[in-house]
Tab-separated table of C-alpha atoms and ligand atoms in Angstrom:
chain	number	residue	atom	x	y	z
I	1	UNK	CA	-21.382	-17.150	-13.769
I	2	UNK	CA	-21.857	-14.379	-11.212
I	3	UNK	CA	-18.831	-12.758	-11.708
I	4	UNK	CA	-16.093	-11.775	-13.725
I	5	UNK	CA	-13.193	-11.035	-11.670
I	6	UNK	CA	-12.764	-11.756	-7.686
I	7	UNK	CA	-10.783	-10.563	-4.856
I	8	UNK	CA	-10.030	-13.162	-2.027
I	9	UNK	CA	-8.180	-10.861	0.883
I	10	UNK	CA	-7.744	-13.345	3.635
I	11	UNK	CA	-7.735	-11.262	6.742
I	12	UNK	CA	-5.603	-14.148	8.677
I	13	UNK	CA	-2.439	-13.035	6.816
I	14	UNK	CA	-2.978	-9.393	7.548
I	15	UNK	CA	-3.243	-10.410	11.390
I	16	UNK	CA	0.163	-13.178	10.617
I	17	UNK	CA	1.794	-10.585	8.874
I	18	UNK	CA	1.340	-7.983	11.368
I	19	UNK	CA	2.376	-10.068	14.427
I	20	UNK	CA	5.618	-11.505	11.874
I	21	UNK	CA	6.461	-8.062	11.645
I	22	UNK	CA	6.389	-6.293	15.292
I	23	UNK	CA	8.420	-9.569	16.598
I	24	UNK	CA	11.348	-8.876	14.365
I	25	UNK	CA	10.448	-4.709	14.892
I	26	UNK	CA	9.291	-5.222	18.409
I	27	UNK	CA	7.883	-1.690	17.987
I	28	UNK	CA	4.410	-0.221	18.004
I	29	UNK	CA	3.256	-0.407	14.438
I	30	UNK	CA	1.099	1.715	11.562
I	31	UNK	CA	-0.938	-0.600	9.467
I	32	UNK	CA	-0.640	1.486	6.355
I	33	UNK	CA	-3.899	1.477	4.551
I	34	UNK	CA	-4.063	4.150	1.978
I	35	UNK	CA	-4.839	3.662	-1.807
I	36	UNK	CA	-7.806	1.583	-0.336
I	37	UNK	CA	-5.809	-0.762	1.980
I	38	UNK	CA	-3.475	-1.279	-1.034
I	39	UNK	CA	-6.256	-2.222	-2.833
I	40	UNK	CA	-7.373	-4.848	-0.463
I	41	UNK	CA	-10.510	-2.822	1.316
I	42	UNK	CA	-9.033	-0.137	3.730
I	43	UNK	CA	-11.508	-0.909	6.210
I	44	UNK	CA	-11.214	-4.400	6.427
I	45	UNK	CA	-7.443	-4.827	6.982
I	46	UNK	CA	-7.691	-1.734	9.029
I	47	UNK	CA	-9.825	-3.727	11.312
I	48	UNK	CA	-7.863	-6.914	11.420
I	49	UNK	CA	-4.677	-5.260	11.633
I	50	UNK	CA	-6.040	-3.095	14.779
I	51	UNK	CA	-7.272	-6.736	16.077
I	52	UNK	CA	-3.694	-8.298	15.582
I	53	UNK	CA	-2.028	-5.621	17.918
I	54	UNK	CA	-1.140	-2.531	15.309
I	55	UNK	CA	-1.539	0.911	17.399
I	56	UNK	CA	-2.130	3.164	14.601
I	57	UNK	CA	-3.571	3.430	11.239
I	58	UNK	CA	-2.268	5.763	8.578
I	59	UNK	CA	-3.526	7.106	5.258
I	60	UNK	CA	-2.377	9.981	2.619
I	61	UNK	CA	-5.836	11.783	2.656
I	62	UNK	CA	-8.566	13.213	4.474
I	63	UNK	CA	-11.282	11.200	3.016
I	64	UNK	CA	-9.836	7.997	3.439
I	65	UNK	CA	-9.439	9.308	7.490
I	66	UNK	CA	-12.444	9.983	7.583
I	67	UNK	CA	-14.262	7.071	6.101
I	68	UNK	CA	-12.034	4.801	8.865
I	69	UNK	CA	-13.780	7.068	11.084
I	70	UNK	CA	-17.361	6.732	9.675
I	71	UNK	CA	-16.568	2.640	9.789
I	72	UNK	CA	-16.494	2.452	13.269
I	73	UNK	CA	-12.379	2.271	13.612
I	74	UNK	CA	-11.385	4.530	16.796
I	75	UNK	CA	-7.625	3.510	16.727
I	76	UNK	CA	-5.306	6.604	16.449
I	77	UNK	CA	-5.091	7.619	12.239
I	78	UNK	CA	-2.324	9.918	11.228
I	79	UNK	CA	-3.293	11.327	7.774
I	80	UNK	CA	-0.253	12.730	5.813
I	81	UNK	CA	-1.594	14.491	2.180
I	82	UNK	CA	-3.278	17.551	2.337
I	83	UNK	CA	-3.900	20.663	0.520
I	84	UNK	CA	-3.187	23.902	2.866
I	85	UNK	CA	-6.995	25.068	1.914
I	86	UNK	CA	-8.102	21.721	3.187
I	87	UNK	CA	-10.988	21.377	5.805
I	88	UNK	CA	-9.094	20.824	8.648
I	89	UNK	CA	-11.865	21.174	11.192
I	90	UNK	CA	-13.541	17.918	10.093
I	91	UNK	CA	-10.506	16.143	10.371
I	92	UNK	CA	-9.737	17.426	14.250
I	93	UNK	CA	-12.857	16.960	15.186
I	94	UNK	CA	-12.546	13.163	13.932
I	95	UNK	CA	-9.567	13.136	16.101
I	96	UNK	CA	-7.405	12.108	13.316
I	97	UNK	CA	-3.629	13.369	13.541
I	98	UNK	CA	-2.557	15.358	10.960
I	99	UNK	CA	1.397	15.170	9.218
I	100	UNK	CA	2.409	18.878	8.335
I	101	UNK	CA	5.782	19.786	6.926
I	102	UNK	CA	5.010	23.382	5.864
I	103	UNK	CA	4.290	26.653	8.205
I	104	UNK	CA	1.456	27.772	5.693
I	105	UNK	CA	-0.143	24.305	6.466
I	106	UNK	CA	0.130	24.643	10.045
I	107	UNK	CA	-0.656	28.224	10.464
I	108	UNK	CA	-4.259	26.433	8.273
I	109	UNK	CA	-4.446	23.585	10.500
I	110	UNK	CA	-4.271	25.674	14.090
I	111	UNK	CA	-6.560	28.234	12.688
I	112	UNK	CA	-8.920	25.615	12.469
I	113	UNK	CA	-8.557	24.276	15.790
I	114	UNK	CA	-8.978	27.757	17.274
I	115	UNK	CA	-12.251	27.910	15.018
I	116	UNK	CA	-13.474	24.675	16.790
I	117	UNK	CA	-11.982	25.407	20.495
I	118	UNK	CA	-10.431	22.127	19.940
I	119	UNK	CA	-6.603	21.522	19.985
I	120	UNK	CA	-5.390	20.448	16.438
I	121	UNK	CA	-3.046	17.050	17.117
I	122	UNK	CA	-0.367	17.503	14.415
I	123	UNK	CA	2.984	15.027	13.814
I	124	UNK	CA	5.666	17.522	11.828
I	125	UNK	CA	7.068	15.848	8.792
I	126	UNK	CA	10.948	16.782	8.126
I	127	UNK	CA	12.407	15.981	4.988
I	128	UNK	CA	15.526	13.354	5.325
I	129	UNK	CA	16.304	13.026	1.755
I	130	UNK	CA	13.144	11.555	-0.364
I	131	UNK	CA	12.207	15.464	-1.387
I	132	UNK	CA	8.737	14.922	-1.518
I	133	UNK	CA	6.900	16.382	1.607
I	134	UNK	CA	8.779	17.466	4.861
I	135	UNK	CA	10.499	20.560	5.959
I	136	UNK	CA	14.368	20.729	4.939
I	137	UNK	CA	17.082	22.915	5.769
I	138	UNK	CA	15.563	26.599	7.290
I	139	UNK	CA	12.476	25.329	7.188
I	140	UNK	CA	12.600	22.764	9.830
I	141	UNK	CA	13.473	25.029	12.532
I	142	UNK	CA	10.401	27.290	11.683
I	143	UNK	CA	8.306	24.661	11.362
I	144	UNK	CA	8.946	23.691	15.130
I	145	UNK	CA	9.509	27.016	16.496
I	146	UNK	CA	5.208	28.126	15.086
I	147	UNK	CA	4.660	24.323	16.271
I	148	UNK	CA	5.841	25.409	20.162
I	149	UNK	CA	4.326	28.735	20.326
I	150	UNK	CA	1.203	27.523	18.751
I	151	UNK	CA	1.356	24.361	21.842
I	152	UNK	CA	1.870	27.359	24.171
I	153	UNK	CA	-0.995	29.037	23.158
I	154	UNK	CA	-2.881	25.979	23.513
I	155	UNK	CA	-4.481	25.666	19.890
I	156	UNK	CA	-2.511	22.337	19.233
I	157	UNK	CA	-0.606	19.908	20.250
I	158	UNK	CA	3.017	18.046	18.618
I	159	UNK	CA	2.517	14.237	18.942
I	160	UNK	CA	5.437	13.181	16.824
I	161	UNK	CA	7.829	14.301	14.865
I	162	UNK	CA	8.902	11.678	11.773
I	163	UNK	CA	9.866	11.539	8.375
I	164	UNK	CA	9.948	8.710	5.174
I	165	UNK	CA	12.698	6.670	3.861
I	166	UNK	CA	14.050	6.797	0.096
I	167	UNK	CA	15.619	4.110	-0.228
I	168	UNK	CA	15.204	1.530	2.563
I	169	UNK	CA	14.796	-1.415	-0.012
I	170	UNK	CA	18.749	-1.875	0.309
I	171	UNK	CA	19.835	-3.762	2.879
I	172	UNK	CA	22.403	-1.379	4.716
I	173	UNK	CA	22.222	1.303	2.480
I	174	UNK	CA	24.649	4.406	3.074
I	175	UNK	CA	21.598	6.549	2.197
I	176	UNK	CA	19.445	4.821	5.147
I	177	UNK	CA	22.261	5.811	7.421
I	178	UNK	CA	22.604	8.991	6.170
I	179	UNK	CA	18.618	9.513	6.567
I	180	UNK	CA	18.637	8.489	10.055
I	181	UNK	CA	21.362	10.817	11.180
I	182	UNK	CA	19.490	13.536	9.458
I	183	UNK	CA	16.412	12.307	11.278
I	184	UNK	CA	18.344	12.393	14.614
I	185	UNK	CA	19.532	16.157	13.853
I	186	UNK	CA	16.129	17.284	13.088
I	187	UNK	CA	15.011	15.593	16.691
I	188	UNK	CA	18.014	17.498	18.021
I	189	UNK	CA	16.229	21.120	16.589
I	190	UNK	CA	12.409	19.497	17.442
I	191	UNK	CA	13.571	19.479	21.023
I	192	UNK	CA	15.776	22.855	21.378
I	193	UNK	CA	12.563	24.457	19.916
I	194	UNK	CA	11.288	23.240	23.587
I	195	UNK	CA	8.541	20.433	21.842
I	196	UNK	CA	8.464	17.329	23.042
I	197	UNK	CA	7.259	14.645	20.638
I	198	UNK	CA	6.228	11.208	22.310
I	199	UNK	CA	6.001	9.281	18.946
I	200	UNK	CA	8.775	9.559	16.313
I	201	UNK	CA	9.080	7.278	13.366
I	202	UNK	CA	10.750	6.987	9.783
I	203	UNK	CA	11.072	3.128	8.545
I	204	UNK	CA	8.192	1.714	6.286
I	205	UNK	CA	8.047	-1.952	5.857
I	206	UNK	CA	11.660	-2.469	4.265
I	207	UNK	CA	13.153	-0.558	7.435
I	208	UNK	CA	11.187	-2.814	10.012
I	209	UNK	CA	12.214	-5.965	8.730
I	210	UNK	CA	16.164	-4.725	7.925
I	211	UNK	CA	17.096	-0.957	9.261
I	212	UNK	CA	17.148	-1.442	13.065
I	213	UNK	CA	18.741	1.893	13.521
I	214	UNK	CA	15.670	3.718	11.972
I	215	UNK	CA	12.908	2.097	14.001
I	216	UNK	CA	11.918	4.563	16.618
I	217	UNK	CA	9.033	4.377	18.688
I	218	UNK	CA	6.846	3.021	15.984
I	219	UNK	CA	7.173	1.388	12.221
I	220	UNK	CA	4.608	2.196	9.327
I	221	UNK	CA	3.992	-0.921	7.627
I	222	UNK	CA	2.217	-1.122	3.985
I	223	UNK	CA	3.426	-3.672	1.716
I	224	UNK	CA	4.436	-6.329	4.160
I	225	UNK	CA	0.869	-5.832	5.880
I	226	UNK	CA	-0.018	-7.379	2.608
I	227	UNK	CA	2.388	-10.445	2.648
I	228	UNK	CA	4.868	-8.931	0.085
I	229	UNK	CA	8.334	-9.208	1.275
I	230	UNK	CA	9.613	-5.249	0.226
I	231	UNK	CA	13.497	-7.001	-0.292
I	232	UNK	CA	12.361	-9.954	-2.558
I	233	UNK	CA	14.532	-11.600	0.095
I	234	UNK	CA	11.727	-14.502	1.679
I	235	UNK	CA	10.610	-13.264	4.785
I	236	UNK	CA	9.652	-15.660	7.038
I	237	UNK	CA	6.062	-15.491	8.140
I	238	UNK	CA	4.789	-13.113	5.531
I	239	UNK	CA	1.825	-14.246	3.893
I	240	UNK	CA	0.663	-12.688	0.687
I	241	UNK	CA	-3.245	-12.127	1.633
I	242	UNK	CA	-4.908	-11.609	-1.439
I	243	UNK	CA	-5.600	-13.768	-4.537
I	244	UNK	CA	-6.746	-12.223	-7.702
I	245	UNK	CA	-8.813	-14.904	-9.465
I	246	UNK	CA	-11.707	-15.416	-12.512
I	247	UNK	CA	-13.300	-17.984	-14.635
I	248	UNK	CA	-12.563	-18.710	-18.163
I	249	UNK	CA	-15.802	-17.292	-20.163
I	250	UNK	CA	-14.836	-18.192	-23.777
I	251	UNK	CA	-13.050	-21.323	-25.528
I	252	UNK	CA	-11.992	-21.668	-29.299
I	253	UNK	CA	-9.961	-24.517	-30.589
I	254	UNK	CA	-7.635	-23.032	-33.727
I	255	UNK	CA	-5.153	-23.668	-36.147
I	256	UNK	CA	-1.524	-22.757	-36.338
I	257	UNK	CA	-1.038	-19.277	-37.918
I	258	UNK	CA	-3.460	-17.445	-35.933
I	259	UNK	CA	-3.726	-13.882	-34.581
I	260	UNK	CA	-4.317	-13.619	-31.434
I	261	UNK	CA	-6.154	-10.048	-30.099
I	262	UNK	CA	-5.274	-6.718	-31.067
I	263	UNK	CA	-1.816	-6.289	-33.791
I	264	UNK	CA	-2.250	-9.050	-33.867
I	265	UNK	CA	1.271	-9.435	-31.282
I	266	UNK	CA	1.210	-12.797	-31.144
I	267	UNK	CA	0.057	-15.919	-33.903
I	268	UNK	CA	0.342	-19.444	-33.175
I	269	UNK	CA	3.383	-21.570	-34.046
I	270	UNK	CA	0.424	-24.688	-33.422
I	271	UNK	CA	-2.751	-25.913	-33.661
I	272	UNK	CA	-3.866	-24.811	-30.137
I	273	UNK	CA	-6.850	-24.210	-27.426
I	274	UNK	CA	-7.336	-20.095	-26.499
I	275	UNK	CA	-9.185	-19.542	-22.927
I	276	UNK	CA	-10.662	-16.011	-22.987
I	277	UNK	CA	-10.335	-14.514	-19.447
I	278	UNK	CA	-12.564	-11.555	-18.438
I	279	UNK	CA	-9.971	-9.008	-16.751
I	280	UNK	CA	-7.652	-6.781	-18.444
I	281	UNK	CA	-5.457	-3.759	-18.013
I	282	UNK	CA	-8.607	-1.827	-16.642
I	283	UNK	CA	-8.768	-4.518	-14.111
I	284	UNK	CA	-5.154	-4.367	-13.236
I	285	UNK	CA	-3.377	-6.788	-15.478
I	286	UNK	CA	-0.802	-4.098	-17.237
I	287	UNK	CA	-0.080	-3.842	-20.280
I	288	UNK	CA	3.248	-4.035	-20.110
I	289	UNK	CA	3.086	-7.547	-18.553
I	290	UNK	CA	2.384	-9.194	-22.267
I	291	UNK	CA	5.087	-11.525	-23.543
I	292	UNK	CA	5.584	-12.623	-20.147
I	293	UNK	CA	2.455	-13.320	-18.285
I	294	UNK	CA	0.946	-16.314	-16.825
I	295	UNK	CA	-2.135	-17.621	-15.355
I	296	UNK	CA	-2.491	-20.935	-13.202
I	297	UNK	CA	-5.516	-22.706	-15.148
I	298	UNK	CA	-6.055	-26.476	-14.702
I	299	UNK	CA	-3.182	-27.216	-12.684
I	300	UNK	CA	-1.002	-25.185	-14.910
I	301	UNK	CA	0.577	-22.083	-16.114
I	302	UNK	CA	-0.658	-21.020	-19.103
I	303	UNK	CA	0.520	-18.029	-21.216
I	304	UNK	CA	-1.107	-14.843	-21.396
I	305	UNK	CA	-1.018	-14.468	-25.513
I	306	UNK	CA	-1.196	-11.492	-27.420
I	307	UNK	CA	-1.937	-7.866	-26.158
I	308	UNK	CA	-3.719	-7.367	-22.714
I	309	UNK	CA	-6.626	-5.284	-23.479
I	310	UNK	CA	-8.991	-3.133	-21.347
I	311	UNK	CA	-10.973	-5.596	-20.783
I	312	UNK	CA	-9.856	-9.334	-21.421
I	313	UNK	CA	-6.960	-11.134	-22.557
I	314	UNK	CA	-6.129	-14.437	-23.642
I	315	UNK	CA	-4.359	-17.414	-22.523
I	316	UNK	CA	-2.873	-20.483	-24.638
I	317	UNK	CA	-3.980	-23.518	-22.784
I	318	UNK	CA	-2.399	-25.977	-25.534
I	319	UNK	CA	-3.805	-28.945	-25.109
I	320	UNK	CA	-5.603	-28.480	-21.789
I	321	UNK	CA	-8.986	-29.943	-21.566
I	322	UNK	CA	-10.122	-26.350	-21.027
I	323	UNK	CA	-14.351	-25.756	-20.737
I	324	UNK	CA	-16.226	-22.046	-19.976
I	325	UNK	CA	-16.320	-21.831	-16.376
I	326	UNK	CA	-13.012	-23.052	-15.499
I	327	UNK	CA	-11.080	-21.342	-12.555
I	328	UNK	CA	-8.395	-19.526	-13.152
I	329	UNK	CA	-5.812	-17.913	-10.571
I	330	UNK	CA	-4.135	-14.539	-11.890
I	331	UNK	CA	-1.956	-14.192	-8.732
I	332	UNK	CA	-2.199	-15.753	-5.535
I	333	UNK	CA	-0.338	-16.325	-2.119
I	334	UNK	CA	2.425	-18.628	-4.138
I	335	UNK	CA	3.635	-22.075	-4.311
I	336	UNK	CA	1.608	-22.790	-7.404
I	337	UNK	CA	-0.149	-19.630	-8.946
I	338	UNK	CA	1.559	-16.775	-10.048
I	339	UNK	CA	2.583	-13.907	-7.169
I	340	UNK	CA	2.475	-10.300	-6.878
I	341	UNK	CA	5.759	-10.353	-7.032
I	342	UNK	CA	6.026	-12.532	-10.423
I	343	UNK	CA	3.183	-9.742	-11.886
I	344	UNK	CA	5.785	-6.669	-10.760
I	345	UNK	CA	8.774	-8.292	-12.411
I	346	UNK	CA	6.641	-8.970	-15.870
I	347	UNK	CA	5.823	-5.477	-15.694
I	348	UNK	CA	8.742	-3.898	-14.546
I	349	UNK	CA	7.054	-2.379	-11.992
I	350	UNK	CA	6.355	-2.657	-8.112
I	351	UNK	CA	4.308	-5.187	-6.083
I	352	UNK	CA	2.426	-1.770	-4.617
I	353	UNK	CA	1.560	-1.081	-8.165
I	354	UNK	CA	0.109	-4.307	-9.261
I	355	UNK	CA	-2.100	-4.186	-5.701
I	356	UNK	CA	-3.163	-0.653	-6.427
I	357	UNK	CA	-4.091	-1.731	-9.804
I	358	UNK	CA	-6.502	-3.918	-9.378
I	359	UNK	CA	-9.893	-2.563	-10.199
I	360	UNK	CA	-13.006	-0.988	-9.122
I	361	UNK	CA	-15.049	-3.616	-11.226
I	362	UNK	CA	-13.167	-6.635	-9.353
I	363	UNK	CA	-15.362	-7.656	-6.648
I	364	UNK	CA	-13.663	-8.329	-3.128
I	365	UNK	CA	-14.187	-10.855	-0.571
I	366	UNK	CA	-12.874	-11.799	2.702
I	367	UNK	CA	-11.978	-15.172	4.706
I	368	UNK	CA	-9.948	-15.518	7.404
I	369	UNK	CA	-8.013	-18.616	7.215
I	370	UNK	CA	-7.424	-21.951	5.426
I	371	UNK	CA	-11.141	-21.066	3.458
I	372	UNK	CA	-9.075	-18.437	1.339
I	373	UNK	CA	-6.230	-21.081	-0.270
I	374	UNK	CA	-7.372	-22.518	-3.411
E	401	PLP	C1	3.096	4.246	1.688
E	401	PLP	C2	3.856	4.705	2.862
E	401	PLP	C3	4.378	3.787	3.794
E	401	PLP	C4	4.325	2.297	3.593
E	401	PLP	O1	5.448	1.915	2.813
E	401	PLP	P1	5.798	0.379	2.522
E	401	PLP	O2	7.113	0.467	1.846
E	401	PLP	O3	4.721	-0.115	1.623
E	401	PLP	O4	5.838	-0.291	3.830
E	401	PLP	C5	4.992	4.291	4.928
E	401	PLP	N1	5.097	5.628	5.127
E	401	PLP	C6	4.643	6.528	4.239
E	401	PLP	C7	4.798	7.974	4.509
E	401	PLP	C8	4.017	6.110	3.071
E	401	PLP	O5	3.567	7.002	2.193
């Protein structure tokens, strides 16, 4: 058995799910590939989503910029996450535009473009309501007021001007509206400062697909890149792209009565077969997923039993004719298997957080096309 836990990203449904996307957008759009390309591989759905017709990559930090860069990719990167200390130079000089919402950070960032004799390319983040990064209230108008004296000067330049969502994942939320109008007003003050942005952009994947009003000039698209509708509502043409899949590396046959790993959290109410599976929290199955989980093994689902550990966890296969070495799909694209979606609802969490979680240790591979269903 070479291996104990595999990736499958089929790079077909990243190009499907792109093109599904800018026809109902029918804007430009940012193939969002940070936390590793959702835990995908960054650099492989950065490339296929580039190939499928997305203008622009985006990521939260300067390495992950930066290793887009080192792969080849020359598409336009906006990188949003940075310390003010941050080495901005290496970033302008990999022509990679930065997101800055604070005057400290862009007094750093034009500083460094003077340094190079290069003209920093910046996008200024305001804050419409999430209250994470941006500039609010006062400090929005001196945010663009440095930005236009510093483009008069000639040490950078304002591409765009855009902001993030809270709460786009409900359909016509007052909140969106509310966003977008505070959006619009901090356009208004962008442009009486004298800049003039050419790209401006708020709505992440939820927006695209429902928020018309907050499209813009360009959407950034992460989760439905992936094939996970953001609304739980059935999208049409989004295809989940990855399957999360392993063999079955240990068999016992036992009696009713039995513990089953750590607690022991769960016995048996039978005599029953236990498949050991090789992937566990550490992996990204959470923890909080036990009582509820399920695997698809031998045509089935089959119960996740007992507490997930680091490392492994256990299935009931009842009376399956289970062997070592049997297949077993953790999540997959759907029909059958269980989803990303079924995995978030388990754990109470989100589909971004069960694709994040997947592991270092789980190896990933790429198709493109029909070679990736199982
Ligand atoms: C992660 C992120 C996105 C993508 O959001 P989805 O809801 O996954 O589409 C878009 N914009 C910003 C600023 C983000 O951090």
């Amino acid at each position: 058995m070479s291996f104990l836990g595999e990736a499958v990203v089929d790079l077909a449904a990243v190009a499907a799910n792109v093109r599904t996307v800018a026809a109902v957008a029918r804007t430009d759009l940012m193939a969002v590939v940070k936390a590793d390309g959702f835990g995908h591989g960054a650099i492989a759905v950065a490339r296929a989503a580039i190939a499928a017709g997305a203008g622009w990559l985006g990521v939260t930090s300067s390495a992950e910029a930066l290793s887009l860069r080192s792969a080849g990719l020359t598409a336009p990167i906006l990188s949003w996450l940075h310390a003010p200390d941050e080495d901005f130079g290496r970033l302008i000089a990999a022509r990679v535009d930065l997101g800055v919402s604070t005057v400290p950070h862009l007094h750093a960032v034009a500083a460094a473009g003077r340094r190079l004799g290069a003209r920093a390319v910046v996008q200024l983040k305001a804050d419409t309501g999430l209250s994470r990064n941006g500039a609010v209230g006062h400090e929005w108008p001196e945010l663009t007021g440095w930005a236009r004296k510093y483009e008069q000067e000639g040490s950078l330049r304002v591409r765009g001007v855009w902001s993030h969502l809270a709460d786009a994942e409900t359909p016509g939320s007052v909140s969106v509206a509310r966003q977008v109008s505070a959006f619009d007003e901090a356009l208004r003050i962008a442009r009486a400062a004298g800049l003039d942005p050419e790209l401006t952009h708020l709505a992440n994947s939820a927006a695209a697909l429902t928020a018309p009003a907050a499209r813009y000039d360009l959407c950034r698209i992460g989760i439905a890149l992936y094939g996970i509708d953001p609304l739980g509502a059935g999208t049409p043409g989004l295809r989940p792209a990855l399957t999360l899949r392993s063999r079955v590396v240990n068999v016992k046959r036992v009696g009713r009565g039995t513990g089953v790993s750590y607690g022991p959290d769960h016995v048996t109410t039978r005599p029953t077969t236990l498949a050991l599976l090789p992937l566990g929290f550490a992996d990204g199955l959470p923890r909080a997923a036990q009582g509820r989980a399920e695997v698809w093994l031998h045509g089935r689902r089959c119960p996740v039993v007992g507490r997930i550990a680091m490392d492994q966890c256990v299935i009931d296969a009842g009376e399956l004719p289970v062997a070592v070495g049997d297949p077993v799909t953790v999540l997959g694209p759907g029909g059958t298997a269980p989803t990303v979606a079924d995995w978030a609802r388990w754990a109470g969490t989100s589909p971004h957080e069960i694709l994040t979680g997947i592991g270092a240790r789980v190896r990933r591979t790429y198709r493109y096309g029909e070679a990736a269903a199982l």
